[in-house]
Amino acid sequence: AAGVIQSPRHLIKEKRETATLKCYPIPRHDTVYWYQQGPGQDPQFLISFYEKMQSDKGSIPDRFSAQQFSDYHSELNMSSLELGDSALYFCASTIIGLAGGGELFFGEGSRLTVL
Amino acid sequence: KQEVTQIPAALSVPEGENLVLNCSFTDSAIYNLQWFRQDPGKGLTSLLLIQSSQREQTSGRLNASLDKSSGRSTLYIAASQPGDSATYLCAARDNYGQNFVFGPGTRLSVLP
């Protein structure tokens, strides 16, 4: 079965550079979430999209932006990178409109290291 | 605002033991609750999803229960194995939006 696909899996950037992470949700899933997970921490919600529209916003820095495209894939753009942005970034998808509530599925994550 | 906590933070048991992981949430108006497993540096793997109208779900050696009135869910692992060693997280989806709130996780070590 198709899963949530994230790319790249690993990314190394310098401070003040820009990075873009991509997420391809499970086919027919209508909602995408982005999470940031620092070492030893639980996933922190950044932003979500429902049917290509931003649906909720969490602790996403102003330096970050995201969008969901017509084919439902999503991109997280991070600018002016800081050392503290080093983390695992997860994308997850679900079907919000599913009767009874949909199961949330995660990708393998993109590990960003800022030097 | 929904808050999710998990007890214990870490647990170490010998192989073969049955064990219980606890998840508590402050707002009982949840849509569903999901348990995940995470191996170091890996993504979260869904274990069990319990809808708000359900009391429990079972998958193999795993059984999860939900008591909305007390704001609690438990994950029961039977006959633990070293391969069960991982961090276990619970997440509650609220009734008001589409967001999932995660607990901090329980780090489980099953010793051979």
PDB file of C-alpha atoms in Angstrom:
ATOM      1  CA  ALA A   1       0.000   0.000   0.000  1.00  0.00           C
ATOM      2  CA  ALA A   2       1.147   3.512  -0.753  1.00  0.00           C
ATOM      3  CA  GLY A   3       2.499   5.475   2.171  1.00  0.00           C
ATOM      4  CA  VAL A   4       3.339   9.095   2.847  1.00  0.00           C
ATOM      5  CA  ILE A   5       6.467   9.985   0.882  1.00  0.00           C
ATOM      6  CA  GLN A   6       8.866  12.686   2.016  1.00  0.00           C
ATOM      7  CA  SER A   7      11.901  14.091   0.318  1.00  0.00           C
ATOM      8  CA  PRO A   8      14.702  14.649   0.807  1.00  0.00           C
ATOM      9  CA  ARG A   9      15.341  12.233   3.658  1.00  0.00           C
ATOM     10  CA  HIS A  10      18.426  14.116   4.774  1.00  0.00           C
ATOM     11  CA  LEU A  11      19.403  17.708   4.219  1.00  0.00           C
ATOM     12  CA  ILE A  12      22.399  19.705   5.403  1.00  0.00           C
ATOM     13  CA  LYS A  13      22.328  23.488   5.185  1.00  0.00           C
ATOM     14  CA  GLU A  14      24.315  26.433   6.443  1.00  0.00           C
ATOM     15  CA  LYS A  15      22.889  29.145   8.678  1.00  0.00           C
ATOM     16  CA  ARG A  16      20.812  31.717   6.816  1.00  0.00           C
ATOM     17  CA  GLU A  17      20.267  29.373   3.866  1.00  0.00           C
ATOM     18  CA  THR A  18      16.902  28.209   2.557  1.00  0.00           C
ATOM     19  CA  ALA A  19      15.484  24.683   2.504  1.00  0.00           C
ATOM     20  CA  THR A  20      12.443  23.107   0.915  1.00  0.00           C
ATOM     21  CA  LEU A  21      10.892  19.843   2.067  1.00  0.00           C
ATOM     22  CA  LYS A  22       8.352  17.932   0.030  1.00  0.00           C
ATOM     23  CA  CYS A  23       5.530  15.633   1.050  1.00  0.00           C
ATOM     24  CA  TYR A  24       3.355  13.355  -1.043  1.00  0.00           C
ATOM     25  CA  PRO A  25       0.338  12.198   0.985  1.00  0.00           C
ATOM     26  CA  ILE A  26      -1.404   8.884   0.625  1.00  0.00           C
ATOM     27  CA  PRO A  27      -3.704   8.981  -2.435  1.00  0.00           C
ATOM     28  CA  ARG A  28      -7.218  10.262  -1.662  1.00  0.00           C
ATOM     29  CA  HIS A  29      -6.177  11.719   1.693  1.00  0.00           C
ATOM     30  CA  ASP A  30      -7.600  15.217   2.001  1.00  0.00           C
ATOM     31  CA  THR A  31      -5.507  16.592   4.881  1.00  0.00           C
ATOM     32  CA  VAL A  32      -1.770  17.069   5.300  1.00  0.00           C
ATOM     33  CA  TYR A  33       0.075  18.004   8.480  1.00  0.00           C
ATOM     34  CA  TRP A  34       3.635  19.149   9.070  1.00  0.00           C
ATOM     35  CA  TYR A  35       5.372  18.441  12.368  1.00  0.00           C
ATOM     36  CA  GLN A  36       8.791  19.313  13.745  1.00  0.00           C
ATOM     37  CA  GLN A  37      10.479  16.945  16.186  1.00  0.00           C
ATOM     38  CA  GLY A  38      13.605  17.955  18.053  1.00  0.00           C
ATOM     39  CA  PRO A  39      15.840  15.417  19.811  1.00  0.00           C
ATOM     40  CA  GLY A  40      13.989  13.723  22.661  1.00  0.00           C
ATOM     41  CA  GLN A  41      10.826  15.736  22.049  1.00  0.00           C
ATOM     42  CA  ASP A  42       7.344  14.845  20.887  1.00  0.00           C
ATOM     43  CA  PRO A  43       6.231  16.096  17.463  1.00  0.00           C
ATOM     44  CA  GLN A  44       5.268  19.760  17.445  1.00  0.00           C
ATOM     45  CA  PHE A  45       2.523  20.768  15.051  1.00  0.00           C
ATOM     46  CA  LEU A  46       3.522  23.380  12.476  1.00  0.00           C
ATOM     47  CA  ILE A  47       0.748  23.702   9.927  1.00  0.00           C
ATOM     48  CA  SER A  48      -1.991  21.745   8.193  1.00  0.00           C
ATOM     49  CA  PHE A  49      -3.916  21.819   4.914  1.00  0.00           C
ATOM     50  CA  TYR A  50      -7.385  20.520   4.156  1.00  0.00           C
ATOM     51  CA  GLU A  51      -8.280  20.205   0.491  1.00  0.00           C
ATOM     52  CA  LYS A  52      -5.384  22.447  -0.483  1.00  0.00           C
ATOM     53  CA  MET A  53      -6.374  25.250   1.868  1.00  0.00           C
ATOM     54  CA  GLN A  54      -4.509  26.059   5.051  1.00  0.00           C
ATOM     55  CA  SER A  55      -6.661  24.733   7.865  1.00  0.00           C
ATOM     56  CA  ASP A  56      -4.668  25.274  11.035  1.00  0.00           C
ATOM     57  CA  LYS A  57      -1.445  26.822  12.176  1.00  0.00           C
ATOM     58  CA  GLY A  58       0.686  25.826  15.110  1.00  0.00           C
ATOM     59  CA  SER A  59       4.104  26.902  16.264  1.00  0.00           C
ATOM     60  CA  ILE A  60       5.439  27.628  12.806  1.00  0.00           C
ATOM     61  CA  PRO A  61       8.034  30.416  12.670  1.00  0.00           C
ATOM     62  CA  ASP A  62       7.365  33.352  10.367  1.00  0.00           C
ATOM     63  CA  ARG A  63      10.485  32.292   8.438  1.00  0.00           C
ATOM     64  CA  PHE A  64       8.650  29.132   7.392  1.00  0.00           C
ATOM     65  CA  SER A  65       5.866  28.861   4.867  1.00  0.00           C
ATOM     66  CA  ALA A  66       3.996  25.971   3.342  1.00  0.00           C
ATOM     67  CA  GLN A  67       1.506  25.244   0.642  1.00  0.00           C
ATOM     68  CA  GLN A  68      -0.420  22.378  -0.853  1.00  0.00           C
ATOM     69  CA  PHE A  69      -0.621  22.027  -4.588  1.00  0.00           C
ATOM     70  CA  SER A  70      -3.344  20.870  -6.961  1.00  0.00           C
ATOM     71  CA  ASP A  71      -1.977  17.305  -6.919  1.00  0.00           C
ATOM     72  CA  TYR A  72      -2.192  17.406  -3.086  1.00  0.00           C
ATOM     73  CA  HIS A  73       1.534  17.283  -2.520  1.00  0.00           C
ATOM     74  CA  SER A  74       2.787  19.822  -0.002  1.00  0.00           C
ATOM     75  CA  GLU A  75       6.015  21.762   0.412  1.00  0.00           C
ATOM     76  CA  LEU A  76       7.487  23.326   3.531  1.00  0.00           C
ATOM     77  CA  ASN A  77       9.779  26.238   2.781  1.00  0.00           C
ATOM     78  CA  MET A  78      12.225  27.349   5.451  1.00  0.00           C
ATOM     79  CA  SER A  79      14.281  30.507   5.048  1.00  0.00           C
ATOM     80  CA  SER A  80      17.012  32.206   7.085  1.00  0.00           C
ATOM     81  CA  LEU A  81      17.787  28.892   8.701  1.00  0.00           C
ATOM     82  CA  GLU A  82      18.986  28.876  12.279  1.00  0.00           C
ATOM     83  CA  LEU A  83      20.870  26.232  14.245  1.00  0.00           C
ATOM     84  CA  GLY A  84      17.694  25.581  16.243  1.00  0.00           C
ATOM     85  CA  ASP A  85      15.860  24.523  13.112  1.00  0.00           C
ATOM     86  CA  SER A  86      17.857  21.296  13.061  1.00  0.00           C
ATOM     87  CA  ALA A  87      15.243  18.612  13.603  1.00  0.00           C
ATOM     88  CA  LEU A  88      13.234  15.849  12.041  1.00  0.00           C
ATOM     89  CA  TYR A  89      10.377  17.198   9.966  1.00  0.00           C
ATOM     90  CA  PHE A  90       7.437  14.896   9.495  1.00  0.00           C
ATOM     91  CA  CYS A  91       4.559  15.032   7.122  1.00  0.00           C
ATOM     92  CA  ALA A  92       1.378  13.142   7.932  1.00  0.00           C
ATOM     93  CA  SER A  93      -1.868  12.661   6.077  1.00  0.00           C
ATOM     94  CA  THR A  94      -5.392  11.507   6.815  1.00  0.00           C
ATOM     95  CA  ILE A  95      -8.953  11.668   5.548  1.00  0.00           C
ATOM     96  CA  ILE A  96     -10.677  14.198   7.774  1.00  0.00           C
ATOM     97  CA  GLY A  97     -14.012  13.796   6.039  1.00  0.00           C
ATOM     98  CA  LEU A  98     -14.108  10.051   6.673  1.00  0.00           C
ATOM     99  CA  ALA A  99     -17.031   9.026   8.817  1.00  0.00           C
ATOM    100  CA  GLY A 100     -15.704   8.062  12.212  1.00  0.00           C
ATOM    101  CA  GLY A 101     -12.461   9.894  11.804  1.00  0.00           C
ATOM    102  CA  GLY A 102      -9.479   8.951   9.738  1.00  0.00           C
ATOM    103  CA  GLU A 103      -6.264   7.320  10.832  1.00  0.00           C
ATOM    104  CA  LEU A 104      -3.171   9.519  10.730  1.00  0.00           C
ATOM    105  CA  PHE A 105      -0.232   8.178   8.750  1.00  0.00           C
ATOM    106  CA  PHE A 106       3.290   9.571   8.909  1.00  0.00           C
ATOM    107  CA  GLY A 107       6.111   9.693   6.446  1.00  0.00           C
ATOM    108  CA  GLU A 108       9.626   8.649   7.400  1.00  0.00           C
ATOM    109  CA  GLY A 109      10.635  12.242   7.923  1.00  0.00           C
ATOM    110  CA  SER A 110      13.245  14.633   6.591  1.00  0.00           C
ATOM    111  CA  ARG A 111      16.227  15.210   8.824  1.00  0.00           C
ATOM    112  CA  LEU A 112      17.463  18.773   8.548  1.00  0.00           C
ATOM    113  CA  THR A 113      20.865  19.669   9.928  1.00  0.00           C
ATOM    114  CA  VAL A 114      21.838  23.345  10.034  1.00  0.00           C
ATOM    115  CA  LEU A 115      25.556  24.022  10.448  1.00  0.00           C
TER     116      LEU A 115
ATOM    117  CA  LYS B   1      -6.523  23.886  24.981  1.00  0.00           C
ATOM    118  CA  GLN B   2      -6.020  20.125  24.868  1.00  0.00           C
ATOM    119  CA  GLU B   3      -3.042  18.762  26.763  1.00  0.00           C
ATOM    120  CA  VAL B   4      -1.866  15.174  26.569  1.00  0.00           C
ATOM    121  CA  THR B   5       0.429  13.518  29.071  1.00  0.00           C
ATOM    122  CA  GLN B   6       1.913  10.046  29.243  1.00  0.00           C
ATOM    123  CA  ILE B   7       3.073   8.003  32.190  1.00  0.00           C
ATOM    124  CA  PRO B   8       5.632   6.619  32.692  1.00  0.00           C
ATOM    125  CA  ALA B   9       8.181   8.608  30.717  1.00  0.00           C
ATOM    126  CA  ALA B  10      10.389   5.543  30.491  1.00  0.00           C
ATOM    127  CA  LEU B  11       9.973   1.869  31.284  1.00  0.00           C
ATOM    128  CA  SER B  12      12.388  -1.036  31.308  1.00  0.00           C
ATOM    129  CA  VAL B  13      11.054  -4.582  31.638  1.00  0.00           C
ATOM    130  CA  PRO B  14      12.330  -8.123  31.096  1.00  0.00           C
ATOM    131  CA  GLU B  15      11.128 -10.003  28.057  1.00  0.00           C
ATOM    132  CA  GLY B  16       7.783 -11.761  28.468  1.00  0.00           C
ATOM    133  CA  GLU B  17       6.179  -9.280  30.833  1.00  0.00           C
ATOM    134  CA  ASN B  18       2.767  -7.778  30.239  1.00  0.00           C
ATOM    135  CA  LEU B  19       2.793  -4.017  30.549  1.00  0.00           C
ATOM    136  CA  VAL B  20       0.523  -0.980  30.493  1.00  0.00           C
ATOM    137  CA  LEU B  21       1.260   2.456  29.106  1.00  0.00           C
ATOM    138  CA  ASN B  22      -0.929   5.360  30.150  1.00  0.00           C
ATOM    139  CA  CYS B  23      -2.155   8.395  28.229  1.00  0.00           C
ATOM    140  CA  SER B  24      -4.203  11.218  29.752  1.00  0.00           C
ATOM    141  CA  PHE B  25      -5.939  14.111  28.051  1.00  0.00           C
ATOM    142  CA  THR B  26      -7.500  17.205  29.590  1.00  0.00           C
ATOM    143  CA  ASP B  27     -10.409  17.809  27.208  1.00  0.00           C
ATOM    144  CA  SER B  28     -12.728  14.812  26.908  1.00  0.00           C
ATOM    145  CA  ALA B  29     -14.315  16.188  23.733  1.00  0.00           C
ATOM    146  CA  ILE B  30     -12.067  14.179  21.471  1.00  0.00           C
ATOM    147  CA  TYR B  31     -12.916  12.774  18.071  1.00  0.00           C
ATOM    148  CA  ASN B  32     -10.537   9.856  18.319  1.00  0.00           C
ATOM    149  CA  LEU B  33      -7.298   8.749  19.945  1.00  0.00           C
ATOM    150  CA  GLN B  34      -4.425   7.055  18.202  1.00  0.00           C
ATOM    151  CA  TRP B  35      -1.399   5.171  19.487  1.00  0.00           C
ATOM    152  CA  PHE B  36       1.896   5.265  17.605  1.00  0.00           C
ATOM    153  CA  ARG B  37       5.256   3.611  17.854  1.00  0.00           C
ATOM    154  CA  GLN B  38       8.466   5.438  16.966  1.00  0.00           C
ATOM    155  CA  ASP B  39      11.882   3.880  16.570  1.00  0.00           C
ATOM    156  CA  PRO B  40      14.909   6.198  16.955  1.00  0.00           C
ATOM    157  CA  GLY B  41      15.284   8.538  13.985  1.00  0.00           C
ATOM    158  CA  LYS B  42      12.286   7.014  12.246  1.00  0.00           C
ATOM    159  CA  GLY B  43       8.753   8.054  11.478  1.00  0.00           C
ATOM    160  CA  LEU B  44       5.725   7.288  13.608  1.00  0.00           C
ATOM    161  CA  THR B  45       3.965   4.007  12.895  1.00  0.00           C
ATOM    162  CA  SER B  46       0.267   3.815  13.654  1.00  0.00           C
ATOM    163  CA  LEU B  47      -0.624   1.012  16.052  1.00  0.00           C
ATOM    164  CA  LEU B  48      -4.259   1.488  16.986  1.00  0.00           C
ATOM    165  CA  LEU B  49      -6.999   4.044  16.376  1.00  0.00           C
ATOM    166  CA  ILE B  50      -9.909   4.305  18.815  1.00  0.00           C
ATOM    167  CA  GLN B  51     -12.941   6.331  17.826  1.00  0.00           C
ATOM    168  CA  SER B  52     -14.665   8.371  20.515  1.00  0.00           C
ATOM    169  CA  SER B  53     -17.631   5.974  20.458  1.00  0.00           C
ATOM    170  CA  GLN B  54     -15.433   2.928  21.076  1.00  0.00           C
ATOM    171  CA  ARG B  55     -14.081   1.549  24.334  1.00  0.00           C
ATOM    172  CA  GLU B  56     -11.186  -0.510  23.011  1.00  0.00           C
ATOM    173  CA  GLN B  57      -9.319  -1.791  20.005  1.00  0.00           C
ATOM    174  CA  THR B  58      -7.093  -4.833  19.639  1.00  0.00           C
ATOM    175  CA  SER B  59      -4.326  -5.759  17.243  1.00  0.00           C
ATOM    176  CA  GLY B  60      -2.288  -8.865  17.945  1.00  0.00           C
ATOM    177  CA  ARG B  61      -0.583  -8.476  21.313  1.00  0.00           C
ATOM    178  CA  LEU B  62      -1.745  -4.873  21.629  1.00  0.00           C
ATOM    179  CA  ASN B  63      -4.946  -3.684  23.239  1.00  0.00           C
ATOM    180  CA  ALA B  64      -5.887  -0.055  23.658  1.00  0.00           C
ATOM    181  CA  SER B  65      -8.756   1.194  25.783  1.00  0.00           C
ATOM    182  CA  LEU B  66     -10.429   4.579  25.938  1.00  0.00           C
ATOM    183  CA  ASP B  67     -12.342   6.172  28.811  1.00  0.00           C
ATOM    184  CA  LYS B  68     -13.416   9.616  27.656  1.00  0.00           C
ATOM    185  CA  SER B  69     -15.126  10.532  30.919  1.00  0.00           C
ATOM    186  CA  SER B  70     -11.907  10.164  32.874  1.00  0.00           C
ATOM    187  CA  GLY B  71      -9.720  11.450  30.048  1.00  0.00           C
ATOM    188  CA  ARG B  72      -7.610   8.329  29.864  1.00  0.00           C
ATOM    189  CA  SER B  73      -6.394   5.740  27.425  1.00  0.00           C
ATOM    190  CA  THR B  74      -4.182   2.756  28.092  1.00  0.00           C
ATOM    191  CA  LEU B  75      -2.084   0.640  25.776  1.00  0.00           C
ATOM    192  CA  TYR B  76      -1.642  -2.923  26.970  1.00  0.00           C
ATOM    193  CA  ILE B  77       1.220  -4.949  25.517  1.00  0.00           C
ATOM    194  CA  ALA B  78       1.101  -8.675  26.189  1.00  0.00           C
ATOM    195  CA  ALA B  79       4.140 -10.924  26.372  1.00  0.00           C
ATOM    196  CA  SER B  80       6.602  -8.143  25.575  1.00  0.00           C
ATOM    197  CA  GLN B  81       9.528  -8.833  23.231  1.00  0.00           C
ATOM    198  CA  PRO B  82      12.845  -7.024  22.678  1.00  0.00           C
ATOM    199  CA  GLY B  83      11.486  -5.921  19.291  1.00  0.00           C
ATOM    200  CA  ASP B  84       8.823  -3.916  21.145  1.00  0.00           C
ATOM    201  CA  SER B  85      11.528  -1.540  22.373  1.00  0.00           C
ATOM    202  CA  ALA B  86      10.614   1.904  21.043  1.00  0.00           C
ATOM    203  CA  THR B  87       8.911   5.118  22.071  1.00  0.00           C
ATOM    204  CA  TYR B  88       5.125   4.914  22.238  1.00  0.00           C
ATOM    205  CA  LEU B  89       3.100   8.081  21.687  1.00  0.00           C
ATOM    206  CA  CYS B  90      -0.593   8.740  21.936  1.00  0.00           C
ATOM    207  CA  ALA B  91      -2.375  11.521  20.065  1.00  0.00           C
ATOM    208  CA  ALA B  92      -5.848  12.915  20.612  1.00  0.00           C
ATOM    209  CA  ARG B  93      -7.784  14.505  17.772  1.00  0.00           C
ATOM    210  CA  ASP B  94     -10.026  17.264  19.040  1.00  0.00           C
ATOM    211  CA  ASN B  95     -13.672  17.712  18.176  1.00  0.00           C
ATOM    212  CA  TYR B  96     -13.316  21.346  17.199  1.00  0.00           C
ATOM    213  CA  GLY B  97     -10.784  21.142  14.420  1.00  0.00           C
ATOM    214  CA  GLN B  98      -8.588  18.780  12.590  1.00  0.00           C
ATOM    215  CA  ASN B  99      -5.565  18.872  14.823  1.00  0.00           C
ATOM    216  CA  PHE B 100      -3.937  16.012  16.691  1.00  0.00           C
ATOM    217  CA  VAL B 101      -2.278  16.740  20.034  1.00  0.00           C
ATOM    218  CA  PHE B 102       0.568  14.438  20.959  1.00  0.00           C
ATOM    219  CA  GLY B 103       1.770  13.245  24.318  1.00  0.00           C
ATOM    220  CA  PRO B 104       5.497  13.283  25.110  1.00  0.00           C
ATOM    221  CA  GLY B 105       5.761   9.505  24.746  1.00  0.00           C
ATOM    222  CA  THR B 106       6.860   6.555  26.848  1.00  0.00           C
ATOM    223  CA  ARG B 107      10.273   5.130  26.042  1.00  0.00           C
ATOM    224  CA  LEU B 108      10.077   1.354  26.404  1.00  0.00           C
ATOM    225  CA  SER B 109      13.029  -1.002  26.694  1.00  0.00           C
ATOM    226  CA  VAL B 110      12.367  -4.734  26.724  1.00  0.00           C
ATOM    227  CA  LEU B 111      15.417  -6.624  27.897  1.00  0.00           C
ATOM    228  CA  PRO B 112      16.195 -10.103  26.531  1.00  0.00           C
TER     229      PRO B 112
END
